[in-house]
CSV table of C-alpha atoms in Angstrom, one decimal:
chain,number,residue,atom,x,y,z
H,36,MET,CA,47.6,249.6,-6.0
H,37,LYS,CA,46.2,247.5,-3.2
H,38,LEU,CA,42.7,248.6,-2.1
H,39,ARG,CA,41.1,247.7,1.2
H,40,LYS,CA,38.0,245.6,1.0
H,41,PHE,CA,34.5,246.2,2.3
H,42,ILE,CA,35.0,249.9,3.0
H,43,ASP,CA,32.2,251.3,0.8
H,44,PRO,CA,28.5,250.5,1.1
H,45,LEU,CA,26.8,248.8,-1.8
H,46,PRO,CA,25.1,251.4,-4.1
H,47,ILE,CA,21.6,250.8,-5.4
H,48,MET,CA,21.1,252.1,-8.9
H,49,GLU,CA,18.3,254.7,-9.3
H,50,THR,CA,15.2,253.6,-11.2
H,51,LYS,CA,14.8,255.3,-14.6
H,52,LYS,CA,11.7,257.5,-14.8
H,53,PRO,CA,10.0,257.9,-18.2
H,54,GLU,CA,9.6,261.3,-19.9
H,55,LYS,CA,6.0,260.3,-20.7
H,56,ARG,CA,3.8,257.4,-19.8
H,57,ALA,CA,0.5,256.2,-21.1
H,58,ARG,CA,-1.4,253.0,-20.1
H,59,ARG,CA,0.5,250.7,-22.4
H,60,ASN,CA,3.4,252.9,-23.5
H,61,SER,CA,6.3,254.7,-22.0
H,62,TYR,CA,8.9,257.0,-23.5
H,63,TYR,CA,12.4,257.4,-22.1
H,64,GLU,CA,15.5,259.5,-23.0
H,65,VAL,CA,19.0,258.3,-22.0
H,66,GLU,CA,22.2,260.3,-22.5
H,67,MET,CA,25.6,258.6,-22.7
H,68,LYS,CA,28.0,261.0,-21.1
H,69,GLU,CA,31.6,261.2,-19.8
H,70,PHE,CA,31.9,261.9,-16.1
H,71,THR,CA,33.9,261.0,-13.0
H,72,GLN,CA,32.7,258.8,-10.1
H,73,LYS,CA,34.3,257.5,-6.9
H,74,LEU,CA,34.6,253.7,-7.2
H,75,HIS,CA,36.4,253.2,-3.9
H,76,ARG,CA,37.1,255.4,-0.9
H,77,ASP,CA,40.8,255.3,-1.5
H,78,LEU,CA,40.7,255.8,-5.2
H,79,PRO,CA,40.6,259.3,-6.8
H,80,PRO,CA,37.5,259.7,-9.0
H,81,THR,CA,37.5,257.6,-12.1
H,82,ARG,CA,36.8,258.9,-15.6
H,83,LEU,CA,33.9,256.8,-17.0
H,84,TRP,CA,31.3,256.7,-19.7
H,85,GLY,CA,27.8,256.0,-18.5
H,86,TYR,CA,24.1,256.0,-19.3
H,87,ASP,CA,22.7,259.2,-17.8
H,88,ALA,CA,26.3,259.8,-16.4
H,89,GLN,CA,25.9,256.9,-14.0
H,90,PHE,CA,27.9,253.7,-13.6
H,91,PRO,CA,26.1,251.4,-13.8
H,92,GLY,CA,23.3,253.1,-15.6
H,93,PRO,CA,19.8,253.5,-14.1
H,94,THR,CA,17.6,250.5,-13.7
H,95,PHE,CA,14.6,250.2,-16.0
H,96,GLU,CA,11.5,248.7,-14.5
H,97,VAL,CA,8.7,247.9,-17.0
H,98,LYS,CA,5.5,245.9,-17.0
H,99,GLN,CA,5.0,242.9,-19.3
H,100,GLY,CA,3.3,244.1,-22.4
H,101,GLU,CA,4.1,247.7,-21.8
H,102,THR,CA,6.0,249.1,-24.8
H,103,ALA,CA,9.0,251.1,-23.8
H,104,GLN,CA,10.4,253.6,-26.3
H,105,VAL,CA,14.0,254.7,-25.6
H,106,LYS,CA,15.9,257.4,-27.3
H,107,TRP,CA,19.6,256.5,-26.7
H,108,MET,CA,21.6,259.7,-27.2
H,109,ASN,CA,25.4,259.8,-27.6
H,110,GLN,CA,26.9,262.8,-25.8
H,111,LEU,CA,30.3,261.4,-25.6
H,112,PRO,CA,33.6,263.2,-26.6
H,113,GLU,CA,35.3,262.4,-29.9
H,114,ARG,CA,38.3,260.7,-28.2
H,115,HIS,CA,38.0,257.4,-26.5
H,116,ILE,CA,39.3,256.9,-23.0
H,117,LEU,CA,40.6,253.5,-23.8
H,118,PRO,CA,43.0,252.2,-26.5
H,119,VAL,CA,41.2,251.6,-29.8
H,120,ASP,CA,42.6,249.0,-32.2
H,121,THR,CA,41.8,250.3,-35.7
H,122,SER,CA,43.4,247.4,-37.5
H,123,ILE,CA,40.2,245.3,-37.1
H,124,HIS,CA,36.9,245.5,-38.9
H,125,ASN,CA,38.1,248.5,-41.0
H,126,LEU,CA,37.8,250.7,-38.0
H,127,ALA,CA,40.4,253.1,-39.3
H,128,SER,CA,37.8,254.5,-41.7
H,129,GLN,CA,35.1,254.9,-39.0
H,130,PRO,CA,34.7,257.4,-36.2
H,131,ILE,CA,36.6,256.3,-33.1
H,132,VAL,CA,33.7,256.9,-30.7
H,133,ARG,CA,30.5,255.1,-31.8
H,134,THR,CA,27.7,253.6,-29.7
H,135,VAL,CA,24.6,251.4,-30.2
H,136,THR,CA,22.7,249.9,-27.3
H,137,HIS,CA,21.6,246.3,-27.1
H,138,LEU,CA,18.9,245.2,-24.6
H,139,HIS,CA,20.3,241.8,-23.9
H,140,GLY,CA,17.6,239.1,-23.8
H,141,SER,CA,14.9,241.3,-25.3
H,142,VAL,CA,12.5,240.0,-27.9
H,143,THR,CA,12.4,242.9,-30.3
H,144,LYS,CA,12.4,243.9,-33.9
H,145,PRO,CA,15.8,244.0,-35.6
H,146,GLU,CA,15.9,247.8,-36.0
H,147,SER,CA,15.7,248.1,-32.2
H,148,ASP,CA,18.0,245.3,-31.3
H,149,GLY,CA,21.3,247.2,-31.3
H,150,TYR,CA,22.8,245.6,-34.4
H,151,PRO,CA,26.6,246.3,-34.3
H,152,GLU,CA,26.6,248.2,-37.5
H,153,ALA,CA,23.6,250.4,-36.5
H,154,TRP,CA,26.0,252.6,-34.5
H,155,PHE,CA,25.8,256.4,-34.2
H,156,THR,CA,28.1,259.2,-33.1
H,157,LYS,CA,27.4,262.3,-31.0
H,158,ASP,CA,24.0,263.9,-31.8
H,159,PHE,CA,23.6,261.3,-34.6
H,160,ARG,CA,26.0,263.3,-36.8
H,161,GLN,CA,27.3,260.0,-38.3
H,162,THR,CA,25.6,256.7,-38.4
H,163,GLY,CA,26.5,253.1,-39.4
H,164,PRO,CA,25.4,251.4,-42.6
H,165,VAL,CA,22.3,249.7,-41.1
H,166,PHE,CA,21.2,252.5,-38.8
H,167,THR,CA,17.5,253.2,-39.2
H,168,ARG,CA,16.0,254.8,-36.1
H,169,LYS,CA,16.9,257.1,-33.2
H,170,VAL,CA,14.2,255.8,-30.9
H,171,TYR,CA,14.3,252.1,-30.0
H,172,GLU,CA,11.1,250.2,-29.2
H,173,TYR,CA,10.9,247.3,-26.7
H,174,PRO,CA,7.5,245.5,-26.7
H,175,ASN,CA,8.3,243.6,-23.5
H,176,ASN,CA,5.9,240.9,-24.6
H,177,GLN,CA,7.9,238.2,-22.9
H,178,ARG,CA,8.2,236.5,-19.5
H,179,ALA,CA,9.0,238.6,-16.4
H,180,THR,CA,12.8,238.5,-16.1
H,181,THR,CA,16.1,240.3,-15.5
H,182,LEU,CA,17.6,241.7,-18.7
H,183,TRP,CA,20.5,244.1,-19.0
H,184,TYR,CA,21.5,246.8,-21.5
H,185,HIS,CA,25.0,247.5,-22.8
H,186,ASP,CA,26.8,248.9,-25.7
H,187,HIS,CA,27.2,246.8,-28.8
H,188,ALA,CA,29.2,248.9,-31.3
H,189,MET,CA,31.2,247.0,-34.0
H,190,GLY,CA,34.7,246.3,-32.9
H,191,ILE,CA,34.7,248.3,-29.7
H,192,THR,CA,32.1,246.7,-27.5
H,193,ARG,CA,34.7,245.5,-25.1
H,194,LEU,CA,36.0,249.1,-24.6
H,195,ASN,CA,32.6,250.8,-24.4
H,196,VAL,CA,31.4,248.3,-21.8
H,197,TYR,CA,34.6,248.5,-19.9
H,198,ALA,CA,34.3,252.3,-19.9
H,199,GLY,CA,30.9,251.9,-18.1
H,200,LEU,CA,28.1,251.5,-20.6
H,201,VAL,CA,26.0,248.9,-18.7
H,202,GLY,CA,22.7,248.8,-16.8
H,203,ALA,CA,19.9,246.6,-15.6
H,204,TYR,CA,16.4,246.2,-17.1
H,205,ILE,CA,13.6,244.4,-15.2
H,206,ILE,CA,10.3,243.2,-16.7
H,207,ARG,CA,7.5,242.5,-14.2
H,208,ASP,CA,4.2,240.7,-14.5
H,209,LYS,CA,1.1,240.3,-12.3
H,210,LYS,CA,1.6,236.6,-11.6
H,211,GLU,CA,5.1,237.1,-10.2
H,212,SER,CA,4.1,240.2,-8.3
H,213,ASN,CA,1.4,238.1,-6.5
H,214,MET,CA,3.9,235.4,-5.4
H,215,ASP,CA,5.0,237.2,-2.3
H,216,LEU,CA,8.7,237.0,-3.2
H,217,PRO,CA,11.0,239.4,-1.4
H,218,SER,CA,10.3,242.9,-2.9
H,219,GLY,CA,10.9,246.6,-2.4
H,220,GLU,CA,14.1,247.3,-0.5
H,221,TYR,CA,14.6,243.5,-0.1
H,222,GLU,CA,14.9,243.0,-3.9
H,223,ILE,CA,18.3,244.2,-5.2
H,224,PRO,CA,20.0,244.0,-8.6
H,225,LEU,CA,23.7,243.1,-8.3
H,226,LEU,CA,25.8,243.9,-11.4
H,227,LEU,CA,29.2,242.1,-11.2
H,228,LEU,CA,32.1,243.7,-13.0
H,229,ASP,CA,35.9,243.6,-12.8
H,230,ARG,CA,38.2,246.5,-13.4
H,231,SER,CA,41.8,247.5,-13.0
H,232,PHE,CA,43.0,251.0,-12.0
H,233,HIS,CA,46.1,253.3,-12.2
H,234,ALA,CA,47.1,255.1,-9.0
H,235,ASP,CA,45.3,258.2,-10.3
H,236,GLY,CA,42.0,256.4,-10.4
H,237,SER,CA,41.9,256.0,-14.2
H,238,LEU,CA,40.8,252.8,-15.8
H,239,LYS,CA,43.7,250.4,-16.7
H,240,TYR,CA,43.3,248.3,-19.8
H,241,PRO,CA,46.1,246.9,-21.9
H,242,THR,CA,47.2,248.5,-25.1
H,243,GLN,CA,48.7,245.3,-26.4
H,244,PRO,CA,49.0,241.6,-25.5
H,245,GLU,CA,51.8,241.0,-23.0
H,246,ASP,CA,54.0,239.1,-25.5
H,247,ALA,CA,53.4,241.7,-28.3
H,248,SER,CA,55.9,241.6,-31.2
H,249,PRO,CA,57.2,244.8,-32.8
H,250,GLU,CA,55.1,244.1,-35.9
H,251,LEU,CA,51.9,244.1,-33.9
H,252,PRO,CA,49.5,247.1,-34.3
H,253,ASN,CA,49.6,249.6,-31.4
H,254,PRO,CA,47.1,249.7,-29.9
H,255,SER,CA,46.1,246.0,-30.4
H,256,ILE,CA,43.2,244.0,-29.2
H,257,VAL,CA,43.9,241.5,-26.5
H,258,PRO,CA,42.2,238.0,-26.5
H,259,ALA,CA,40.9,238.3,-22.9
H,260,TYR,CA,41.2,240.6,-19.9
H,261,LEU,CA,40.6,240.0,-16.2
H,262,GLY,CA,40.4,243.0,-14.0
H,263,GLU,CA,42.3,243.2,-10.7
H,264,THR,CA,39.3,244.2,-8.6
H,265,ILE,CA,35.7,243.1,-8.4
H,266,LEU,CA,33.0,245.8,-8.4
H,267,VAL,CA,29.3,245.3,-7.5
H,268,ASN,CA,27.0,248.0,-8.6
H,269,GLY,CA,29.9,250.3,-9.3
H,270,LYS,CA,31.8,249.9,-6.1
H,271,VAL,CA,35.0,247.9,-5.5
H,272,TRP,CA,34.4,245.1,-3.0
H,273,PRO,CA,31.4,246.8,-1.2
H,274,TYR,CA,29.5,245.7,1.9
H,275,LYS,CA,25.8,245.7,2.5
H,276,GLU,CA,24.1,246.0,5.9
H,277,ILE,CA,21.0,243.9,5.9
H,278,GLU,CA,18.2,242.6,8.2
H,279,PRO,CA,17.8,239.0,9.3
H,280,ARG,CA,15.3,238.0,6.7
H,281,LYS,CA,15.0,236.8,3.1
H,282,TYR,CA,16.4,238.9,0.2
H,283,ARG,CA,16.0,238.6,-3.5
H,284,PHE,CA,19.1,239.4,-5.6
H,285,ARG,CA,19.0,239.7,-9.4
H,286,VAL,CA,22.6,238.9,-10.3
H,287,ILE,CA,24.1,239.9,-13.6
H,288,ASN,CA,27.6,239.0,-14.8
H,289,ALA,CA,28.4,242.3,-16.7
H,290,SER,CA,32.1,241.5,-16.9
H,291,ASN,CA,34.0,241.4,-20.2
H,292,THR,CA,35.8,238.1,-19.8
H,293,ARG,CA,35.4,236.9,-16.2
H,294,THR,CA,33.4,233.9,-15.2
H,295,TYR,CA,32.2,233.8,-11.5
H,296,GLN,CA,31.6,230.8,-9.3
H,297,LEU,CA,29.8,232.4,-6.4
H,298,TYR,CA,29.6,230.9,-2.9
H,299,PHE,CA,29.4,232.0,0.7
H,300,ASP,CA,32.4,231.6,3.0
H,301,ASN,CA,30.1,229.8,5.6
H,302,ASN,CA,28.6,227.5,2.9
H,303,HIS,CA,25.2,229.2,3.2
H,304,PRO,CA,22.7,228.0,0.7
H,305,ILE,CA,21.8,230.0,-2.5
H,306,LEU,CA,18.3,229.4,-3.7
H,307,GLN,CA,18.0,230.1,-7.4
H,308,ILE,CA,14.5,230.9,-8.6
H,309,GLY,CA,15.2,232.3,-12.1
H,310,SER,CA,17.7,232.4,-15.0
H,311,ASP,CA,18.2,234.5,-18.2
H,312,GLY,CA,14.6,234.1,-19.3
H,313,GLY,CA,12.7,234.3,-16.1
H,314,LEU,CA,11.5,232.0,-13.3
H,315,LEU,CA,12.5,228.4,-13.2
H,316,ARG,CA,9.9,225.6,-12.7
H,317,LYS,CA,10.9,225.3,-9.1
H,318,PRO,CA,13.6,226.7,-6.7
H,319,ILE,CA,17.1,225.1,-7.0
H,320,GLU,CA,19.2,225.0,-3.8
H,321,LEU,CA,22.9,225.5,-4.6
H,322,ARG,CA,26.1,225.9,-2.6
H,323,SER,CA,27.8,227.6,-5.5
H,324,LEU,CA,26.5,229.5,-8.6
H,325,THR,CA,28.5,229.7,-11.8
H,326,LEU,CA,27.8,232.7,-14.1
H,327,GLU,CA,29.5,233.1,-17.5
H,328,PRO,CA,29.7,236.6,-18.9
H,329,ALA,CA,26.1,238.0,-19.6
H,330,GLU,CA,24.3,235.2,-17.7
H,331,ARG,CA,21.8,236.2,-15.0
H,332,ALA,CA,20.6,234.4,-11.9
H,333,ASP,CA,17.6,235.4,-9.8
H,334,ILE,CA,18.4,234.1,-6.3
H,335,ILE,CA,17.0,234.3,-2.8
H,336,ILE,CA,19.2,234.3,0.3
H,337,ASP,CA,17.6,233.7,3.7
H,338,PHE,CA,19.6,235.6,6.4
H,339,SER,CA,16.9,235.0,9.0
H,340,GLN,CA,19.1,232.7,11.2
H,341,LEU,CA,22.2,234.8,10.8
H,342,LYS,CA,21.5,237.8,13.0
H,343,GLY,CA,24.8,239.5,14.0
H,344,LYS,CA,26.8,237.5,11.6
H,345,THR,CA,29.0,238.7,8.7
H,346,LEU,CA,29.1,236.7,5.5
H,347,HIS,CA,31.4,237.0,2.5
H,348,LEU,CA,30.3,236.3,-1.1
H,349,LYS,CA,33.3,234.7,-2.7
H,350,ASN,CA,34.4,233.8,-6.2
H,351,ASP,CA,35.9,230.3,-6.6
H,352,LEU,CA,37.4,231.4,-10.0
H,353,GLY,CA,39.3,234.4,-8.7
H,354,ASP,CA,42.7,234.5,-10.5
H,355,GLY,CA,44.3,236.0,-13.5
H,356,ALA,CA,45.7,239.6,-13.3
H,357,ALA,CA,45.0,240.0,-9.6
H,358,PRO,CA,47.9,239.6,-7.2
H,359,GLU,CA,47.4,237.0,-4.4
H,360,ASP,CA,44.0,236.0,-5.8
H,361,GLU,CA,42.4,239.2,-4.6
H,362,THR,CA,39.4,238.5,-6.9
H,363,HIS,CA,38.3,235.5,-4.7
H,364,ASP,CA,36.3,238.1,-2.8
H,365,VAL,CA,33.1,239.8,-4.2
H,366,MET,CA,31.3,241.6,-1.4
H,367,GLN,CA,30.4,241.4,2.3
H,368,PHE,CA,27.0,241.1,4.0
H,369,ARG,CA,26.6,242.4,7.5
H,370,VAL,CA,23.4,241.0,9.2
H,371,ASN,CA,23.4,243.9,11.7
H,372,LYS,CA,20.2,245.9,10.9
H,373,ARG,CA,17.1,245.7,13.1
H,374,LYS,CA,14.3,243.7,11.4
H,375,ASN,CA,11.7,246.1,10.1
H,376,GLY,CA,8.5,244.1,10.8
H,377,LYS,CA,7.7,240.5,10.0
H,378,ASP,CA,9.1,238.9,6.9
H,379,THR,CA,6.0,237.8,5.1
H,380,SER,CA,7.7,236.8,1.9
H,381,LYS,CA,7.4,233.3,0.7
H,382,ILE,CA,9.2,230.9,-1.7
H,383,PRO,CA,6.7,228.8,-3.6
H,384,ASN,CA,7.6,225.1,-4.3
H,385,SER,CA,6.3,225.7,-7.8
H,386,LEU,CA,7.4,228.9,-9.6
H,387,SER,CA,6.4,228.7,-13.3
H,388,THR,CA,5.4,226.5,-16.2
H,389,ILE,CA,8.0,226.0,-18.9
H,390,LYS,CA,6.8,224.2,-22.0
H,391,SER,CA,9.5,222.0,-23.5
H,392,LEU,CA,10.4,222.7,-27.2
H,393,LYS,CA,11.4,219.0,-27.7
H,394,GLY,CA,7.9,218.2,-29.0
H,395,ASN,CA,8.2,220.8,-31.8
H,396,GLN,CA,8.9,219.8,-35.3
H,397,VAL,CA,12.6,220.5,-35.9
H,398,LYS,CA,13.2,222.1,-39.3
H,399,ALA,CA,17.0,222.3,-39.1
H,400,ILE,CA,20.0,221.1,-37.1
H,401,ARG,CA,22.9,223.4,-37.5
H,402,LYS,CA,26.4,222.1,-36.6
H,403,LEU,CA,28.5,225.1,-35.7
H,404,LYS,CA,32.2,224.9,-34.7
H,405,LEU,CA,33.8,227.3,-32.2
H,406,ILE,CA,37.3,227.7,-33.6
H,407,GLY,CA,40.6,229.3,-32.8
H,408,SER,CA,43.1,230.5,-35.4
H,409,GLU,CA,45.6,233.4,-36.0
H,410,ASP,CA,45.6,236.5,-38.0
H,411,GLU,CA,48.4,237.9,-40.2
H,412,PHE,CA,50.1,239.3,-37.0
H,413,GLY,CA,50.0,236.0,-35.2
H,414,ARG,CA,47.2,237.3,-32.9
H,415,PRO,CA,44.5,234.9,-31.7
H,416,LEU,CA,41.5,235.1,-34.1
H,417,LEU,CA,38.5,233.3,-32.8
H,418,LEU,CA,35.7,232.4,-35.2
H,419,LEU,CA,32.3,230.9,-35.4
H,420,ASP,CA,32.2,228.0,-37.9
H,421,ASN,CA,35.4,229.3,-39.4
H,422,LYS,CA,33.7,232.4,-40.8
H,423,LYS,CA,34.4,236.1,-40.2
H,424,TRP,CA,31.8,238.8,-39.5
H,425,HIS,CA,31.7,240.1,-43.1
H,426,ASP,CA,31.4,236.6,-44.7
H,427,PRO,CA,27.9,235.9,-46.3
H,428,ILE,CA,25.1,235.0,-43.9
H,429,THR,CA,24.8,231.2,-43.6
H,430,GLU,CA,22.2,230.8,-40.8
H,431,LYS,CA,18.8,231.7,-42.1
H,432,PRO,CA,16.1,230.2,-39.9
H,433,ARG,CA,12.5,230.5,-41.1
H,434,LEU,CA,10.0,232.5,-39.1
H,435,ASN,CA,8.1,230.5,-36.5
H,436,THR,CA,10.2,227.3,-37.0
H,437,THR,CA,12.2,225.4,-34.4
H,438,GLU,CA,15.9,224.6,-34.9
H,439,ILE,CA,18.6,222.8,-33.0
H,440,TRP,CA,22.0,224.6,-32.9
H,441,GLU,CA,25.0,222.4,-31.9
H,442,PHE,CA,28.0,224.3,-30.7
H,443,MET,CA,31.2,222.2,-31.1
H,444,ASN,CA,33.9,223.8,-29.1
H,445,VAL,CA,37.3,222.8,-30.5
H,446,THR,CA,39.2,225.6,-28.6
H,447,ASN,CA,40.8,225.1,-25.2
H,448,PHE,CA,38.4,227.2,-23.2
H,449,THR,CA,34.7,227.7,-22.5
H,450,HIS,CA,32.7,230.2,-24.7
H,451,PRO,CA,29.4,231.7,-23.4
H,452,ILE,CA,27.2,231.7,-26.6
H,453,HIS,CA,24.5,234.3,-26.9
H,454,LEU,CA,21.7,234.4,-29.5
H,455,HIS,CA,19.8,237.6,-30.1
H,456,LEU,CA,16.0,237.6,-30.4
H,457,VAL,CA,15.3,234.2,-28.9
H,458,GLN,CA,15.2,232.5,-25.5
H,459,TYR,CA,16.2,228.9,-26.0
H,460,GLN,CA,16.4,225.7,-24.1
H,461,VAL,CA,19.5,223.6,-23.4
H,462,LEU,CA,19.2,220.0,-24.6
H,463,ASP,CA,22.5,218.4,-23.5
H,464,ARG,CA,26.3,218.4,-23.7
H,465,GLN,CA,28.5,215.6,-24.9
H,466,PRO,CA,32.3,215.3,-24.6
H,467,PHE,CA,34.5,214.4,-27.5
H,468,ASP,CA,38.2,213.7,-28.0
H,469,LEU,CA,39.5,217.1,-28.8
H,470,THR,CA,43.1,216.0,-29.4
H,471,LYS,CA,42.0,213.5,-32.0
H,472,PHE,CA,39.7,216.0,-33.6
H,473,ASN,CA,42.6,218.5,-33.9
H,474,GLU,CA,44.8,215.7,-35.4
H,475,ASP,CA,42.6,214.3,-38.1
H,476,GLY,CA,39.2,216.0,-37.9
H,477,SER,CA,37.3,212.9,-36.7
H,478,MET,CA,34.6,213.2,-34.1
H,479,VAL,CA,35.0,210.6,-31.4
H,480,TYR,CA,32.7,210.9,-28.3
H,481,THR,CA,34.3,210.0,-25.0
H,482,GLY,CA,31.1,209.8,-23.0
H,483,PRO,CA,27.3,210.0,-23.1
H,484,ALA,CA,25.3,213.2,-23.6
H,485,THR,CA,24.5,214.7,-20.2
H,486,PRO,CA,21.4,216.8,-19.5
H,487,PRO,CA,21.7,220.5,-18.5
H,488,LEU,CA,22.3,221.3,-14.9
H,489,PRO,CA,19.1,221.8,-12.9
H,490,ASN,CA,19.5,225.6,-12.9
H,491,GLU,CA,20.0,225.5,-16.7
H,492,ARG,CA,16.6,224.0,-17.4
H,493,GLY,CA,14.7,227.2,-17.8
H,494,TRP,CA,14.8,229.7,-20.6
H,495,LYS,CA,18.3,230.8,-21.6
H,496,ASP,CA,19.8,233.3,-24.0
H,497,THR,CA,23.5,232.7,-23.0
H,498,ILE,CA,25.0,229.3,-22.2
H,499,ALA,CA,28.4,227.9,-21.5
H,500,ALA,CA,29.8,225.8,-24.3
H,501,PRO,CA,32.8,224.1,-22.7
H,502,SER,CA,36.0,223.0,-24.5
H,503,GLY,CA,35.9,219.6,-26.1
H,504,GLN,CA,32.1,219.3,-25.8
H,505,LEU,CA,29.1,219.5,-28.1
H,506,THR,CA,26.5,221.8,-26.5
H,507,ARG,CA,23.1,221.6,-28.1
H,508,VAL,CA,20.2,224.1,-27.7
H,509,ILE,CA,16.8,224.3,-29.2
H,510,ALA,CA,15.0,227.5,-30.2
H,511,LYS,CA,11.9,228.7,-31.9
H,512,PHE,CA,12.7,231.7,-34.1
H,513,SER,CA,9.8,234.2,-33.7
H,514,PRO,CA,8.0,236.6,-33.7
H,515,TYR,CA,10.1,238.8,-36.1
H,516,THR,CA,12.0,238.5,-39.3
H,517,GLY,CA,15.2,240.4,-40.1
H,518,ASP,CA,18.9,240.6,-39.2
H,519,TYR,CA,20.2,239.5,-35.8
H,520,VAL,CA,23.5,238.3,-34.4
H,521,TRP,CA,24.9,235.4,-32.4
H,522,HIS,CA,28.3,235.5,-30.7
H,523,CYS,CA,30.6,234.6,-27.8
H,524,HIS,CA,29.9,237.0,-24.9
H,525,ILE,CA,33.5,237.2,-23.9
H,526,LEU,CA,33.7,240.7,-25.3
H,527,GLU,CA,37.3,240.5,-26.5
H,528,HIS,CA,36.2,237.4,-28.5
H,529,GLU,CA,33.1,239.0,-29.8
H,530,ASP,CA,35.0,242.0,-31.1
H,531,TYR,CA,37.5,239.8,-33.0
H,532,ASP,CA,35.9,237.9,-34.5
H,533,MET,CA,33.6,235.6,-32.7
H,534,MET,CA,30.3,237.1,-33.9
H,535,ARG,CA,28.2,236.3,-36.9
H,536,PRO,CA,24.9,237.6,-38.3
H,537,PHE,CA,21.9,235.4,-38.8
H,538,LYS,CA,18.7,236.3,-40.6
H,539,VAL,CA,15.2,235.2,-39.8
H,540,ILE,CA,13.4,234.8,-43.1
H,541,LYS,CA,9.7,234.4,-44.1
H,542,ALA,CA,8.4,230.9,-44.8
H,543,ASP,CA,8.5,231.5,-48.6
H,544,GLU,CA,11.7,233.4,-48.7
H,545,GLU,CA,15.0,232.0,-50.2
């Protein structure tokens, strides 16, 4: 079904209001519900799952150091709206509809982190083996930044997120608020998603891989999926009418599989001021911006010299399931609104101080392979260091110590690697001979190590680990002990089986 582009205005998610608020503490309640929503003028309403029956969910805005308590409540039906493969992770013995929310990028205790096996069903009638609490607590003792929240239930994250369980979460601090960056109606979160639809408006998602054999389970997980349309803030190819002035956009790649390489059709500059973990040291001018799944970019676009113009935000990586490369388009900007007063916003030459972790004593260097294999049905089985989820924990960093993790990607495609609990720094990437490695296991570098790109030199929690390269990151594991996870953030990979637990242990613990 071919949909006309730039027909619907860009929605702005409502801001979540707390049930109670004290000086340093706020309490929220969020219900996950099934509902229908119009995603395009010419589509019938789509059945979705959403936080507070919204897609995307409401945006949280909290202050640095303000503890946010959130009671995530599952009010979803017992049947899933998408095909659930029960052949993986022993899902046949578990409830079909399970949820647990992860605040991506949050520095929080493990019992509030959204561990995949801390799932729960409607009204908490059934809970997963490590479920401990109904109300999650987010201290927000970290840099001002753009986080996002999404479902993280074991084996069905890809489906729950595709069904609509995503939302934005913004931490603010006084320093950033005093910087005179574009704010108010001129500061807009942009959640990028891709979806496919049937003619009746319902979500389309494959029940099996295209080349499925008769022996394959039905439904069966697919190794990746690219939707046929691009949505921004829950609308298919929207437009935004704007004034000729500077705007700040907090861009979140909330897609399952798709990577975006964003640019303007008139080659207009994109000024990046922040990444996953907050403001960069200084603004970085780009002509294109690449975002892997789960990566965020805080950008400023100056439309002041474009009065009366129409710009298109494009995607240089548009392809896959879409006919005629429809996904090369993202959204449209119409600079046709009258300027409402003088634009007093500024872009400082210096944004923040980022202390390098290179001077820390490194307690461990972990060499971790990103591997592709097959399961008993011949399906792709992607693994971290050749281990499955339920294998014994092998990564046990000690509290308050610094480690280097080296991701050796011996598959044929890039994996966005996400670590829970920490924000890390990218050290470098170095290419190696992948063919030779696959032949005899030898590691032969084909070039020097290259430093991270300028816009990767801030704090990160998700990073591209390209094929045939060694990607090195450095992290300090603090301030909490306990069980966390690391994984590829292509959700189809994460679900099977590119996710592993790690455990932060005390200094004297074995």
